Each structure stands twice: as structure tokens, then as C-alpha cells.
Amino acid sequence: METMNRTTTTPARTGPLVAAVVLTVVSAGLLAAHFSFDGDTYQNCRYLGPSTRMYVTAWAGPLCGVAALVLAARSGPRRPGGRAAVVCVAALLLLAQLAALYWVYGSDPAGGADCSGLAALAR
């Protein structure tokens, strides 16, 4: 009986790239969630500061972005175009997430005067 030699692709080489894509999508979702929680900082013209969920999304986003970059770098040379796309998107998201993390620890954007303009006059 004749044995057939088959060339099999190893999923160990494509696994990191798929995980990098998933982490890039998750980090994009965390960035969108962070900006959707922006309304948590003010209530009745009083500055409350960033909420806990703003801190969580501000820290989790860059962590997912860095993990995506590491996993994309570890993926094999099988699909260089896919890896380059993941690296570009993850790097751009990481820059936006680092800016969001910086803004979370920034000072009161109203300068401590709470609401300004007509809302302050209505009190």
C-alpha cells in the first residue's frame, strides 16, 4: 500500500494573527465605549471627574492594542499583507487610546468653574 505525503499547514502560525485581529477589534470597541462614557463626568452642572468605567476602558484599550501588536509580530511570514494591516490599524488605535488615557488623568476641562454660559446663569 502506498502512503500519501500531505503538506499540512500548521495553525500555530495563523493563530497569533487571528488573535491579533480579535484583540484589535476589541480595542476598537473599548475606545468607542470609552468615548460613549464621556457623559459620566458631569451631573447637574457639577464636575464629578471620570467614572470607573472610563478608567477601565482607558486602561484596557491600550493593553489590548499592545497585545495585538505583539501577537501580530509573532505571526509567521505566511501573510505579510494581513500582518501589515493589523499592525497599522492596531498602532493607530493605540495612539488614540493613549490620548484617551492621557485625557482621563487631565484636569477639569471647565477650569473648576463647573458649567459655563447660560447654564450657569440659570442656577
mmCIF file with all atom_site columns, C-alpha atoms in Angstrom:
data_model
loop_
_atom_site.group_PDB
_atom_site.id
_atom_site.type_symbol
_atom_site.label_atom_id
_atom_site.label_alt_id
_atom_site.label_comp_id
_atom_site.label_asym_id
_atom_site.label_entity_id
_atom_site.label_seq_id
_atom_site.pdbx_PDB_ins_code
_atom_site.Cartn_x
_atom_site.Cartn_y
_atom_site.Cartn_z
_atom_site.occupancy
_atom_site.B_iso_or_equiv
_atom_site.pdbx_formal_charge
_atom_site.auth_seq_id
_atom_site.auth_comp_id
_atom_site.auth_asym_id
_atom_site.auth_atom_id
_atom_site.pdbx_PDB_model_num
ATOM 1   C CA . MET A 1 1   ? 0.000   0.000  0.000  1.00 0.00 ? 1   MET A CA 1
ATOM 2   C CA . GLU A 1 2   ? 1.319   3.387  -0.949 1.00 0.00 ? 2   GLU A CA 1
ATOM 3   C CA . THR A 1 3   ? 1.416   6.170  1.603  1.00 0.00 ? 3   THR A CA 1
ATOM 4   C CA . MET A 1 4   ? 0.490   9.662  0.621  1.00 0.00 ? 4   MET A CA 1
ATOM 5   C CA . ASN A 1 5   ? 2.570   12.534 1.885  1.00 0.00 ? 5   ASN A CA 1
ATOM 6   C CA . ARG A 1 6   ? 0.480   15.571 2.551  1.00 0.00 ? 6   ARG A CA 1
ATOM 7   C CA . THR A 1 7   ? 1.679   19.001 3.348  1.00 0.00 ? 7   THR A CA 1
ATOM 8   C CA . THR A 1 8   ? -0.344  20.385 6.172  1.00 0.00 ? 8   THR A CA 1
ATOM 9   C CA . THR A 1 9   ? -0.474  23.958 7.300  1.00 0.00 ? 9   THR A CA 1
ATOM 10  C CA . THR A 1 10  ? 0.147   24.476 10.944 1.00 0.00 ? 10  THR A CA 1
ATOM 11  C CA . PRO A 1 11  ? -2.472  26.531 12.742 1.00 0.00 ? 11  PRO A CA 1
ATOM 12  C CA . ALA A 1 12  ? 0.225   27.658 15.174 1.00 0.00 ? 12  ALA A CA 1
ATOM 13  C CA . ARG A 1 13  ? 1.387   30.185 12.575 1.00 0.00 ? 13  ARG A CA 1
ATOM 14  C CA . THR A 1 14  ? -2.026  31.649 11.774 1.00 0.00 ? 14  THR A CA 1
ATOM 15  C CA . GLY A 1 15  ? -3.303  31.528 15.355 1.00 0.00 ? 15  GLY A CA 1
ATOM 16  C CA . PRO A 1 16  ? -1.392  34.607 16.558 1.00 0.00 ? 16  PRO A CA 1
ATOM 17  C CA . LEU A 1 17  ? -2.594  36.649 13.591 1.00 0.00 ? 17  LEU A CA 1
ATOM 18  C CA . VAL A 1 18  ? -6.227  35.708 14.217 1.00 0.00 ? 18  VAL A CA 1
ATOM 19  C CA . ALA A 1 19  ? -5.812  36.558 17.901 1.00 0.00 ? 19  ALA A CA 1
ATOM 20  C CA . ALA A 1 20  ? -4.238  39.885 16.923 1.00 0.00 ? 20  ALA A CA 1
ATOM 21  C CA . VAL A 1 21  ? -7.228  40.691 14.713 1.00 0.00 ? 21  VAL A CA 1
ATOM 22  C CA . VAL A 1 22  ? -9.632  39.829 17.542 1.00 0.00 ? 22  VAL A CA 1
ATOM 23  C CA . LEU A 1 23  ? -7.687  41.981 20.019 1.00 0.00 ? 23  LEU A CA 1
ATOM 24  C CA . THR A 1 24  ? -7.621  44.866 17.542 1.00 0.00 ? 24  THR A CA 1
ATOM 25  C CA . VAL A 1 25  ? -11.406 44.687 17.189 1.00 0.00 ? 25  VAL A CA 1
ATOM 26  C CA . VAL A 1 26  ? -11.793 44.507 20.982 1.00 0.00 ? 26  VAL A CA 1
ATOM 27  C CA . SER A 1 27  ? -9.526  47.519 21.462 1.00 0.00 ? 27  SER A CA 1
ATOM 28  C CA . ALA A 1 28  ? -11.567 49.487 18.902 1.00 0.00 ? 28  ALA A CA 1
ATOM 29  C CA . GLY A 1 29  ? -14.714 48.583 20.831 1.00 0.00 ? 29  GLY A CA 1
ATOM 30  C CA . LEU A 1 30  ? -13.110 49.692 24.090 1.00 0.00 ? 30  LEU A CA 1
ATOM 31  C CA . LEU A 1 31  ? -12.160 53.025 22.560 1.00 0.00 ? 31  LEU A CA 1
ATOM 32  C CA . ALA A 1 32  ? -15.715 53.558 21.341 1.00 0.00 ? 32  ALA A CA 1
ATOM 33  C CA . ALA A 1 33  ? -17.071 52.583 24.765 1.00 0.00 ? 33  ALA A CA 1
ATOM 34  C CA . HIS A 1 34  ? -14.683 54.984 26.466 1.00 0.00 ? 34  HIS A CA 1
ATOM 35  C CA . PHE A 1 35  ? -15.931 57.912 24.401 1.00 0.00 ? 35  PHE A CA 1
ATOM 36  C CA . SER A 1 36  ? -19.546 56.890 24.946 1.00 0.00 ? 36  SER A CA 1
ATOM 37  C CA . PHE A 1 37  ? -18.986 57.138 28.718 1.00 0.00 ? 37  PHE A CA 1
ATOM 38  C CA . ASP A 1 38  ? -17.867 60.753 28.353 1.00 0.00 ? 38  ASP A CA 1
ATOM 39  C CA . GLY A 1 39  ? -21.189 61.981 29.743 1.00 0.00 ? 39  GLY A CA 1
ATOM 40  C CA . ASP A 1 40  ? -20.365 60.474 33.131 1.00 0.00 ? 40  ASP A CA 1
ATOM 41  C CA . THR A 1 41  ? -18.123 63.396 34.094 1.00 0.00 ? 41  THR A CA 1
ATOM 42  C CA . TYR A 1 42  ? -20.846 65.998 34.623 1.00 0.00 ? 42  TYR A CA 1
ATOM 43  C CA . GLN A 1 43  ? -24.122 65.798 36.513 1.00 0.00 ? 43  GLN A CA 1
ATOM 44  C CA . ASN A 1 44  ? -26.339 68.832 37.116 1.00 0.00 ? 44  ASN A CA 1
ATOM 45  C CA . CYS A 1 45  ? -23.516 71.182 36.086 1.00 0.00 ? 45  CYS A CA 1
ATOM 46  C CA . ARG A 1 46  ? -21.145 69.680 38.623 1.00 0.00 ? 46  ARG A CA 1
ATOM 47  C CA . TYR A 1 47  ? -17.850 68.134 37.549 1.00 0.00 ? 47  TYR A CA 1
ATOM 48  C CA . LEU A 1 48  ? -17.652 64.636 39.029 1.00 0.00 ? 48  LEU A CA 1
ATOM 49  C CA . GLY A 1 49  ? -14.482 63.512 37.321 1.00 0.00 ? 49  GLY A CA 1
ATOM 50  C CA . PRO A 1 50  ? -14.061 60.408 35.196 1.00 0.00 ? 50  PRO A CA 1
ATOM 51  C CA . SER A 1 51  ? -16.114 57.387 36.175 1.00 0.00 ? 51  SER A CA 1
ATOM 52  C CA . THR A 1 52  ? -14.701 53.971 36.981 1.00 0.00 ? 52  THR A CA 1
ATOM 53  C CA . ARG A 1 53  ? -15.806 52.590 33.646 1.00 0.00 ? 53  ARG A CA 1
ATOM 54  C CA . MET A 1 54  ? -13.898 55.391 31.922 1.00 0.00 ? 54  MET A CA 1
ATOM 55  C CA . TYR A 1 55  ? -10.744 54.362 33.792 1.00 0.00 ? 55  TYR A CA 1
ATOM 56  C CA . VAL A 1 56  ? -11.285 50.681 32.980 1.00 0.00 ? 56  VAL A CA 1
ATOM 57  C CA . THR A 1 57  ? -11.799 51.268 29.267 1.00 0.00 ? 57  THR A CA 1
ATOM 58  C CA . ALA A 1 58  ? -8.929  53.785 29.169 1.00 0.00 ? 58  ALA A CA 1
ATOM 59  C CA . TRP A 1 59  ? -6.506  51.168 30.554 1.00 0.00 ? 59  TRP A CA 1
ATOM 60  C CA . ALA A 1 60  ? -7.917  48.043 28.871 1.00 0.00 ? 60  ALA A CA 1
ATOM 61  C CA . GLY A 1 61  ? -7.778  49.535 25.375 1.00 0.00 ? 61  GLY A CA 1
ATOM 62  C CA . PRO A 1 62  ? -4.011  50.121 25.241 1.00 0.00 ? 62  PRO A CA 1
ATOM 63  C CA . LEU A 1 63  ? -3.366  46.750 26.858 1.00 0.00 ? 63  LEU A CA 1
ATOM 64  C CA . CYS A 1 64  ? -5.345  45.020 24.108 1.00 0.00 ? 64  CYS A CA 1
ATOM 65  C CA . GLY A 1 65  ? -3.594  47.150 21.487 1.00 0.00 ? 65  GLY A CA 1
ATOM 66  C CA . VAL A 1 66  ? -0.115  46.250 22.725 1.00 0.00 ? 66  VAL A CA 1
ATOM 67  C CA . ALA A 1 67  ? -1.081  42.579 22.924 1.00 0.00 ? 67  ALA A CA 1
ATOM 68  C CA . ALA A 1 68  ? -2.369  42.753 19.337 1.00 0.00 ? 68  ALA A CA 1
ATOM 69  C CA . LEU A 1 69  ? 0.919   44.256 18.161 1.00 0.00 ? 69  LEU A CA 1
ATOM 70  C CA . VAL A 1 70  ? 2.936   41.572 19.951 1.00 0.00 ? 70  VAL A CA 1
ATOM 71  C CA . LEU A 1 71  ? 0.811   38.781 18.517 1.00 0.00 ? 71  LEU A CA 1
ATOM 72  C CA . ALA A 1 72  ? 0.981   40.244 15.026 1.00 0.00 ? 72  ALA A CA 1
ATOM 73  C CA . ALA A 1 73  ? 4.765   40.372 15.297 1.00 0.00 ? 73  ALA A CA 1
ATOM 74  C CA . ARG A 1 74  ? 4.815   36.721 16.371 1.00 0.00 ? 74  ARG A CA 1
ATOM 75  C CA . SER A 1 75  ? 2.724   35.545 13.445 1.00 0.00 ? 75  SER A CA 1
ATOM 76  C CA . GLY A 1 76  ? 4.593   33.778 10.708 1.00 0.00 ? 76  GLY A CA 1
ATOM 77  C CA . PRO A 1 77  ? 5.660   35.294 7.398  1.00 0.00 ? 77  PRO A CA 1
ATOM 78  C CA . ARG A 1 78  ? 2.823   33.499 5.657  1.00 0.00 ? 78  ARG A CA 1
ATOM 79  C CA . ARG A 1 79  ? 0.570   36.501 5.127  1.00 0.00 ? 79  ARG A CA 1
ATOM 80  C CA . PRO A 1 80  ? 2.669   39.669 5.250  1.00 0.00 ? 80  PRO A CA 1
ATOM 81  C CA . GLY A 1 81  ? -0.170  41.845 3.904  1.00 0.00 ? 81  GLY A CA 1
ATOM 82  C CA . GLY A 1 82  ? -2.562  40.757 6.622  1.00 0.00 ? 82  GLY A CA 1
ATOM 83  C CA . ARG A 1 83  ? 0.040   41.276 9.305  1.00 0.00 ? 83  ARG A CA 1
ATOM 84  C CA . ALA A 1 84  ? 0.877   44.759 7.993  1.00 0.00 ? 84  ALA A CA 1
ATOM 85  C CA . ALA A 1 85  ? -2.808  45.731 8.007  1.00 0.00 ? 85  ALA A CA 1
ATOM 86  C CA . VAL A 1 86  ? -3.247  44.530 11.586 1.00 0.00 ? 86  VAL A CA 1
ATOM 87  C CA . VAL A 1 87  ? -0.106  46.358 12.715 1.00 0.00 ? 87  VAL A CA 1
ATOM 88  C CA . CYS A 1 88  ? -1.194  49.632 11.060 1.00 0.00 ? 88  CYS A CA 1
ATOM 89  C CA . VAL A 1 89  ? -4.717  49.550 12.461 1.00 0.00 ? 89  VAL A CA 1
ATOM 90  C CA . ALA A 1 90  ? -3.559  48.474 15.924 1.00 0.00 ? 90  ALA A CA 1
ATOM 91  C CA . ALA A 1 91  ? -0.886  51.182 16.013 1.00 0.00 ? 91  ALA A CA 1
ATOM 92  C CA . LEU A 1 92  ? -3.367  53.921 15.053 1.00 0.00 ? 92  LEU A CA 1
ATOM 93  C CA . LEU A 1 93  ? -5.833  52.683 17.657 1.00 0.00 ? 93  LEU A CA 1
ATOM 94  C CA . LEU A 1 94  ? -3.062  52.560 20.247 1.00 0.00 ? 94  LEU A CA 1
ATOM 95  C CA . LEU A 1 95  ? -2.217  56.216 19.630 1.00 0.00 ? 95  LEU A CA 1
ATOM 96  C CA . ALA A 1 96  ? -5.868  57.226 20.055 1.00 0.00 ? 96  ALA A CA 1
ATOM 97  C CA . GLN A 1 97  ? -6.156  55.095 23.202 1.00 0.00 ? 97  GLN A CA 1
ATOM 98  C CA . LEU A 1 98  ? -3.045  56.621 24.717 1.00 0.00 ? 98  LEU A CA 1
ATOM 99  C CA . ALA A 1 99  ? -4.517  60.073 24.089 1.00 0.00 ? 99  ALA A CA 1
ATOM 100 C CA . ALA A 1 100 ? -7.753  58.970 25.788 1.00 0.00 ? 100 ALA A CA 1
ATOM 101 C CA . LEU A 1 101 ? -5.744  57.636 28.736 1.00 0.00 ? 101 LEU A CA 1
ATOM 102 C CA . TYR A 1 102 ? -3.939  60.973 28.983 1.00 0.00 ? 102 TYR A CA 1
ATOM 103 C CA . TRP A 1 103 ? -7.249  62.855 28.963 1.00 0.00 ? 103 TRP A CA 1
ATOM 104 C CA . VAL A 1 104 ? -8.667  60.695 31.754 1.00 0.00 ? 104 VAL A CA 1
ATOM 105 C CA . TYR A 1 105 ? -5.937  61.923 34.074 1.00 0.00 ? 105 TYR A CA 1
ATOM 106 C CA . GLY A 1 106 ? -6.175  65.523 32.848 1.00 0.00 ? 106 GLY A CA 1
ATOM 107 C CA . SER A 1 107 ? -7.606  68.352 34.879 1.00 0.00 ? 107 SER A CA 1
ATOM 108 C CA . ASP A 1 108 ? -11.171 69.646 34.813 1.00 0.00 ? 108 ASP A CA 1
ATOM 109 C CA . PRO A 1 109 ? -11.754 70.930 31.264 1.00 0.00 ? 109 PRO A CA 1
ATOM 110 C CA . ALA A 1 110 ? -14.008 73.713 32.571 1.00 0.00 ? 110 ALA A CA 1
ATOM 111 C CA . GLY A 1 111 ? -11.236 75.046 34.801 1.00 0.00 ? 111 GLY A CA 1
ATOM 112 C CA . GLY A 1 112 ? -13.092 74.332 38.040 1.00 0.00 ? 112 GLY A CA 1
ATOM 113 C CA . ALA A 1 113 ? -15.970 76.662 37.201 1.00 0.00 ? 113 ALA A CA 1
ATOM 114 C CA . ASP A 1 114 ? -18.367 73.785 36.506 1.00 0.00 ? 114 ASP A CA 1
ATOM 115 C CA . CYS A 1 115 ? -20.880 74.759 33.815 1.00 0.00 ? 115 CYS A CA 1
ATOM 116 C CA . SER A 1 116 ? -20.317 77.949 31.946 1.00 0.00 ? 116 SER A CA 1
ATOM 117 C CA . GLY A 1 117 ? -22.506 80.159 29.831 1.00 0.00 ? 117 GLY A CA 1
ATOM 118 C CA . LEU A 1 118 ? -26.299 80.221 30.086 1.00 0.00 ? 118 LEU A CA 1
ATOM 119 C CA . ALA A 1 119 ? -26.481 77.083 32.213 1.00 0.00 ? 119 ALA A CA 1
ATOM 120 C CA . ALA A 1 120 ? -24.519 78.810 34.981 1.00 0.00 ? 120 ALA A CA 1
ATOM 121 C CA . LEU A 1 121 ? -26.891 81.794 34.890 1.00 0.00 ? 121 LEU A CA 1
ATOM 122 C CA . ALA A 1 122 ? -29.961 79.579 35.247 1.00 0.00 ? 122 ALA A CA 1
ATOM 123 C CA . ARG A 1 123 ? -28.887 78.281 38.656 1.00 0.00 ? 123 ARG A CA 1
#
